[in-house]
Every structure is written in structure tokens, then in C-alpha cells.
């Protein structure tokens, strides 16, 4: 529930890297019961600068979507991706601003 109930400052404190990104691929890893989300970084909020030049891939358990009440993104979706020092990842749809 942390993913949907925590305010932005909680995400910032929890993460060591925080990005806005556009999903370019979603792959299911049946052996690990996980989904790997690959996304093109649009904006870096925390961590190494990757906007416009980098992609990232995060793996989340298939149960993440249900347990955390997070909608699974589709290719093309803008998402917020947070990763902590333990390589744990959170991902949610990012609400677009009027300037996006």
C-alpha cells in the first residue's frame, strides 16, 4: 500500500533514485513470477541524471499490482519509478501536469 498511500516526500525519502519515465516494454518473467518494466527516463528527481539519454528496467513481483493496488502500466504510459539502496522498486502512473 506504500505505493499509493505515501505522499511524494515519502517516496523521495525512501528512494535513492527517482525518475519520471515513459514505458517502452513490459516483459513477464514466468520463472520469477515478475514483470520487468523498461522505460525511457524523461525527468530525474533524485539519483544520476538520466533524462533524455537513459532507459531503466525494474522488476516487480506479479503480486505488486494487486497487493499495492497499482494499475499495471501499458507501453507508452508515463510512470514514476523509485528505487532504493536495496534494489527494491516502486512504480505508479504519473499524473501529467498541464505542461507535459
Coordinates of N, CA, C and O in Angstrom, one line a residue:
X1 N 0.8 -1.2 0.0 CA 0.0 0.0 0.0 C 0.9 1.3 0.0 O 0.4 2.3 -0.3
X2 N 2.1 1.1 0.4 CA 3.0 2.3 0.4 C 3.0 3.1 -1.0 O 3.0 4.3 -1.0
X3 N 2.9 2.3 -2.1 CA 3.0 2.9 -3.4 C 1.9 3.9 -3.6 O 2.1 4.9 -4.3
X4 N 0.7 3.6 -3.1 CA -0.4 4.5 -3.4 C -0.8 5.4 -2.3 O -1.6 6.4 -2.5
X5 N -0.4 5.1 -1.1 CA -0.8 5.9 0.1 C 0.2 6.9 0.6 O -0.1 7.7 1.5
X6 N 1.4 6.9 0.1 CA 2.5 7.7 0.6 C 2.6 9.0 -0.2 O 2.6 8.9 -1.5
X7 N 2.7 10.1 0.4 CA 2.9 11.4 -0.3 C 4.2 11.5 -1.0 O 5.1 10.7 -0.7
X8 N 4.4 12.4 -1.9 CA 5.6 12.5 -2.7 C 6.9 12.6 -1.8 O 7.9 12.0 -2.2
X9 N 6.8 13.3 -0.7 CA 8.0 13.4 0.1 C 8.5 12.1 0.7 O 9.6 11.8 0.9
X10 N 7.5 11.2 0.9 CA 7.8 9.8 1.4 C 8.5 9.0 0.4 O 9.5 8.3 0.7
X11 N 8.1 9.1 -0.9 CA 8.8 8.5 -2.0 C 10.2 9.0 -2.1 O 11.2 8.2 -2.3
X12 N 10.4 10.3 -2.0 CA 11.7 10.9 -2.1 C 12.6 10.4 -1.0 O 13.8 10.1 -1.2
X13 N 12.1 10.3 0.3 CA 13.0 9.9 1.4 C 13.3 8.4 1.2 O 14.4 8.0 1.6
X14 N 12.4 7.6 0.8 CA 12.6 6.1 0.7 C 13.5 5.8 -0.4 O 14.3 4.8 -0.3
X15 N 13.6 6.5 -1.5 CA 14.3 6.2 -2.7 C 15.8 6.7 -2.7 O 16.1 7.7 -2.0
X16 N 16.6 6.0 -3.4 CA 17.9 6.5 -3.7 C 18.0 7.0 -5.2 O 18.8 7.8 -5.5
X17 N 17.0 6.6 -6.0 CA 16.8 7.1 -7.3 C 15.3 7.3 -7.6 O 14.5 6.4 -7.2
X18 N 14.9 8.4 -8.3 CA 13.5 8.7 -8.5 C 13.4 9.3 -9.9 O 14.1 10.3 -10.1
X19 N 12.6 8.7 -10.8 CA 12.5 9.2 -12.1 C 11.1 9.2 -12.6 O 10.2 8.4 -12.2
X20 N 10.8 10.2 -13.6 CA 9.6 10.1 -14.4 C 10.0 9.5 -15.7 O 11.1 9.8 -16.2
X21 N 9.3 8.5 -16.2 CA 9.7 7.8 -17.4 C 8.5 7.3 -18.2 O 7.4 7.2 -17.7
X22 N 8.7 7.1 -19.5 CA 7.7 6.5 -20.4 C 8.0 5.0 -20.6 O 9.1 4.7 -21.0
X23 N 7.0 4.2 -20.4 CA 7.2 2.7 -20.6 C 7.4 2.4 -22.0 O 6.6 2.8 -22.9
X24 N 8.5 1.6 -22.3 CA 8.7 1.2 -23.7 C 8.6 -0.3 -23.9 O 8.4 -0.8 -25.0
X25 N 8.6 -1.1 -22.8 CA 8.4 -2.5 -22.9 C 8.0 -3.1 -21.5 O 8.4 -2.6 -20.5
X26 N 7.2 -4.1 -21.6 CA 6.8 -4.9 -20.4 C 7.0 -6.3 -20.8 O 6.4 -6.8 -21.7
X27 N 7.8 -7.0 -20.0 CA 8.0 -8.4 -20.2 C 7.7 -9.2 -18.9 O 8.0 -8.8 -17.8
X28 N 7.1 -10.4 -19.1 CA 6.7 -11.2 -18.0 C 7.8 -12.3 -17.9 O 8.2 -12.9 -18.8
X29 N 8.3 -12.4 -16.6 CA 9.3 -13.4 -16.3 C 8.6 -14.5 -15.5 O 8.4 -14.4 -14.3
X30 N 8.2 -15.6 -16.2 CA 7.4 -16.6 -15.6 C 8.2 -17.4 -14.5 O 7.6 -17.9 -13.6
X31 N 9.5 -17.5 -14.7 CA 10.3 -18.2 -13.7 C 10.4 -17.5 -12.4 O 10.5 -18.1 -11.4
X32 N 10.4 -16.2 -12.4 CA 10.5 -15.4 -11.2 C 9.1 -14.9 -10.7 O 9.0 -14.2 -9.7
X33 N 8.0 -15.1 -11.5 CA 6.7 -14.6 -11.2 C 6.8 -13.0 -11.1 O 6.4 -12.4 -10.1
X34 N 7.5 -12.4 -12.1 CA 7.7 -11.0 -12.0 C 7.5 -10.4 -13.4 O 7.5 -11.1 -14.4
X35 N 7.3 -9.1 -13.4 CA 7.2 -8.3 -14.6 C 8.4 -7.4 -14.7 O 8.7 -6.7 -13.6
X36 N 9.0 -7.3 -15.8 CA 10.1 -6.3 -16.0 C 9.6 -5.2 -16.9 O 9.2 -5.4 -18.0
X37 N 9.7 -4.0 -16.3 CA 9.2 -2.8 -17.0 C 10.5 -2.0 -17.4 O 11.3 -1.7 -16.6
X38 N 10.6 -1.8 -18.7 CA 11.6 -1.0 -19.3 C 11.0 0.4 -19.7 O 10.0 0.4 -20.3
X39 N 11.7 1.5 -19.3 CA 11.2 2.8 -19.5 C 12.3 3.8 -19.9 O 13.4 3.7 -19.4
X40 N 11.9 4.8 -20.7 CA 12.8 5.8 -21.1 C 12.7 7.0 -20.1 O 11.6 7.5 -19.9
X41 N 13.8 7.4 -19.5 CA 13.7 8.4 -18.5 C 13.4 9.8 -19.1 O 14.1 10.2 -20.1
X42 N 12.5 10.5 -18.6 CA 12.1 11.8 -19.0 C 12.6 12.9 -18.1 O 13.0 14.0 -18.5
X43 N 12.6 12.6 -16.8 CA 13.0 13.6 -15.8 C 13.6 12.8 -14.6 O 13.1 11.8 -14.2
X44 N 14.7 13.4 -14.1 CA 15.4 12.8 -12.9 C 15.1 13.7 -11.7 O 15.3 14.9 -11.8
X45 N 14.5 13.1 -10.7 CA 14.2 13.9 -9.4 C 15.3 13.6 -8.4 O 15.6 14.5 -7.6
X46 N 15.9 12.4 -8.4 CA 16.9 12.0 -7.5 C 17.8 10.9 -8.1 O 17.2 10.0 -8.7
X47 N 19.1 11.0 -7.9 CA 20.0 10.0 -8.4 C 20.7 10.5 -9.6 O 20.7 11.7 -9.9
X48 N 21.3 9.6 -10.4 CA 22.1 10.0 -11.5 C 21.2 10.6 -12.6 O 20.2 10.1 -12.9
X49 N 21.7 11.7 -13.2 CA 21.0 12.3 -14.3 C 20.8 11.3 -15.5 O 21.8 10.9 -16.0
X50 N 19.6 11.1 -15.9 CA 19.4 10.1 -17.0 C 18.3 10.6 -18.0 O 18.1 10.0 -19.0
X51 N 17.8 11.8 -17.7 CA 16.7 12.3 -18.6 C 17.2 12.5 -20.0 O 18.2 13.1 -20.2
X52 N 16.4 12.0 -20.9 CA 16.7 12.2 -22.3 C 17.8 11.3 -22.9 O 17.9 11.2 -24.1
X53 N 18.5 10.6 -22.0 CA 19.6 9.8 -22.5 C 19.5 8.4 -22.1 O 20.2 7.5 -22.6
X54 N 18.7 8.1 -21.1 CA 18.8 6.8 -20.5 C 17.5 6.0 -20.4 O 16.4 6.6 -20.6
X55 N 17.6 4.7 -20.3 CA 16.5 3.9 -20.0 C 16.8 3.1 -18.7 O 17.9 3.0 -18.3
X56 N 15.7 2.6 -18.1 CA 15.9 1.8 -16.9 C 15.0 0.6 -17.0 O 14.0 0.7 -17.7
X57 N 15.3 -0.4 -16.3 CA 14.5 -1.6 -16.2 C 14.3 -2.0 -14.7 O 15.3 -2.0 -14.0
X58 N 13.1 -2.2 -14.3 CA 12.8 -2.6 -13.0 C 12.0 -3.8 -13.0 O 11.1 -4.0 -13.9
X59 N 12.2 -4.7 -12.0 CA 11.5 -5.9 -11.9 C 10.6 -5.8 -10.7 O 11.1 -5.5 -9.6
X60 N 9.3 -6.1 -10.9 CA 8.4 -6.1 -9.7 C 7.6 -7.4 -9.8 O 7.3 -8.0 -10.8
X61 N 7.3 -7.9 -8.6 CA 6.5 -9.1 -8.5 C 5.1 -9.0 -9.1 O 4.6 -7.9 -9.1
X62 N 4.6 -10.1 -9.7 CA 3.3 -10.1 -10.3 C 2.3 -9.7 -9.3 O 1.2 -9.1 -9.6
X63 N 2.5 -10.0 -8.0 CA 1.6 -9.6 -6.9 C 1.6 -8.1 -6.6 O 0.6 -7.6 -6.0
X64 N 2.6 -7.4 -7.0 CA 2.7 -6.0 -6.7 C 1.4 -5.2 -7.2 O 0.9 -4.4 -6.4
X65 N 1.0 -5.5 -8.4 CA -0.2 -4.8 -8.9 C -1.4 -4.9 -8.1 O -2.1 -4.0 -7.8
X66 N -1.7 -6.1 -7.6 CA -2.9 -6.4 -6.8 C -2.6 -6.0 -5.3 O -3.4 -5.2 -4.7
X67 N -1.5 -6.4 -4.7 CA -1.3 -6.1 -3.3 C -1.1 -4.6 -3.0 O -1.6 -4.2 -2.0
X68 N -0.5 -3.9 -3.9 CA -0.3 -2.4 -3.7 C -1.4 -1.6 -4.4 O -1.4 -0.4 -4.3
X69 N -2.4 -2.3 -5.0 CA -3.5 -1.6 -5.7 C -3.0 -0.5 -6.7 O -3.4 0.6 -6.7
X70 N -2.0 -1.0 -7.5 CA -1.4 -0.2 -8.5 C -1.8 -0.8 -9.9 O -1.7 -2.0 -10.1
X71 N -2.3 0.1 -10.8 CA -2.7 -0.3 -12.1 C -1.4 -0.6 -12.9 O -0.5 0.2 -13.0
X72 N -1.4 -1.8 -13.6 CA -0.2 -2.2 -14.4 C -0.2 -1.3 -15.6 O -1.2 -1.1 -16.3
X73 N 1.0 -0.6 -15.9 CA 1.0 0.3 -17.0 C 1.0 -0.4 -18.3 O 1.4 -1.6 -18.4
X74 N 0.7 0.3 -19.4 CA 0.8 -0.1 -20.7 C 2.0 0.6 -21.4 O 2.5 1.6 -20.9
X75 N 2.5 0.0 -22.5 CA 3.6 0.7 -23.2 C 3.1 2.1 -23.6 O 1.9 2.2 -24.1
X76 N 3.9 3.1 -23.4 CA 3.6 4.4 -23.7 C 3.1 5.2 -22.5 O 3.1 6.5 -22.5
X77 N 2.8 4.6 -21.4 CA 2.4 5.2 -20.2 C 3.5 6.0 -19.5 O 4.7 5.6 -19.5
X78 N 3.2 7.1 -18.9 CA 4.2 7.9 -18.1 C 4.1 7.4 -16.7 O 3.0 7.3 -16.1
X79 N 5.2 7.0 -16.1 CA 5.2 6.4 -14.8 C 6.2 7.2 -13.9 O 7.1 7.8 -14.4
X80 N 6.1 7.0 -12.6 CA 7.0 7.4 -11.6 C 7.7 6.2 -11.1 O 7.0 5.2 -10.7
X81 N 9.0 6.1 -11.2 CA 9.8 5.0 -10.8 C 10.7 5.3 -9.6 O 11.5 6.3 -9.8
X82 N 10.7 4.6 -8.5 CA 11.6 4.8 -7.4 C 12.3 3.5 -7.1 O 11.7 2.5 -7.2
X83 N 13.6 3.7 -6.8 CA 14.4 2.5 -6.4 C 15.2 2.9 -5.2 O 15.7 4.0 -5.1
X84 N 15.3 1.9 -4.2 CA 16.0 2.2 -3.0 C 17.4 1.5 -3.1 O 17.7 0.9 -4.0
X85 N 18.2 1.7 -2.0 CA 19.5 1.2 -2.0 C 19.5 -0.3 -2.0 O 20.6 -0.9 -2.3
X86 N 18.4 -1.0 -1.6 CA 18.3 -2.5 -1.6 C 17.9 -3.0 -2.9 O 17.5 -4.2 -3.0
X87 N 17.8 -2.2 -4.0 CA 17.3 -2.6 -5.3 C 15.8 -2.9 -5.3 O 15.4 -3.6 -6.2
X88 N 15.1 -2.4 -4.4 CA 13.6 -2.6 -4.4 C 13.1 -1.5 -5.2 O 13.6 -0.3 -5.2
X89 N 12.0 -1.7 -6.0 CA 11.4 -0.7 -6.9 C 9.9 -0.5 -6.6 O 9.2 -1.5 -6.3
X90 N 9.5 0.7 -6.8 CA 8.1 1.1 -6.8 C 7.8 1.8 -8.1 O 8.7 2.5 -8.6
X91 N 6.6 1.6 -8.6 CA 6.2 2.2 -9.9 C 4.8 2.5 -9.9 O 4.0 1.6 -9.5
X92 N 4.4 3.7 -10.2 CA 3.0 4.1 -10.3 C 2.8 5.0 -11.5 O 3.8 5.6 -12.0
X93 N 1.6 5.1 -12.1 CA 1.3 6.1 -13.1 C 1.6 7.5 -12.6 O 1.3 7.8 -11.4
X94 N 2.2 8.3 -13.4 CA 2.4 9.7 -13.0 C 1.3 10.5 -13.6 O 1.0 10.4 -14.8
X95 N 0.7 11.3 -12.8 CA -0.3 12.2 -13.3 C 0.4 13.3 -14.1 O 1.3 14.0 -13.6
X96 N 0.0 13.5 -15.3 CA 0.6 14.5 -16.2 C 0.3 15.9 -15.7 O -0.9 16.1 -15.3
X97 N 1.2 16.8 -15.8 CA 0.9 18.2 -15.5 C 0.4 18.9 -16.7 O 0.4 18.3 -17.8
X98 N -0.1 20.1 -16.6 CA -0.6 20.8 -17.8 C 0.5 21.1 -18.8 O 0.3 21.3 -19.9
X99 N 1.8 21.1 -18.3 CA 2.9 21.4 -19.2 C 3.5 20.1 -19.9 O 4.4 20.2 -20.7
X100 N 3.0 18.9 -19.5 CA 3.5 17.7 -20.1 C 3.1 17.5 -21.6 O 2.0 17.9 -22.0

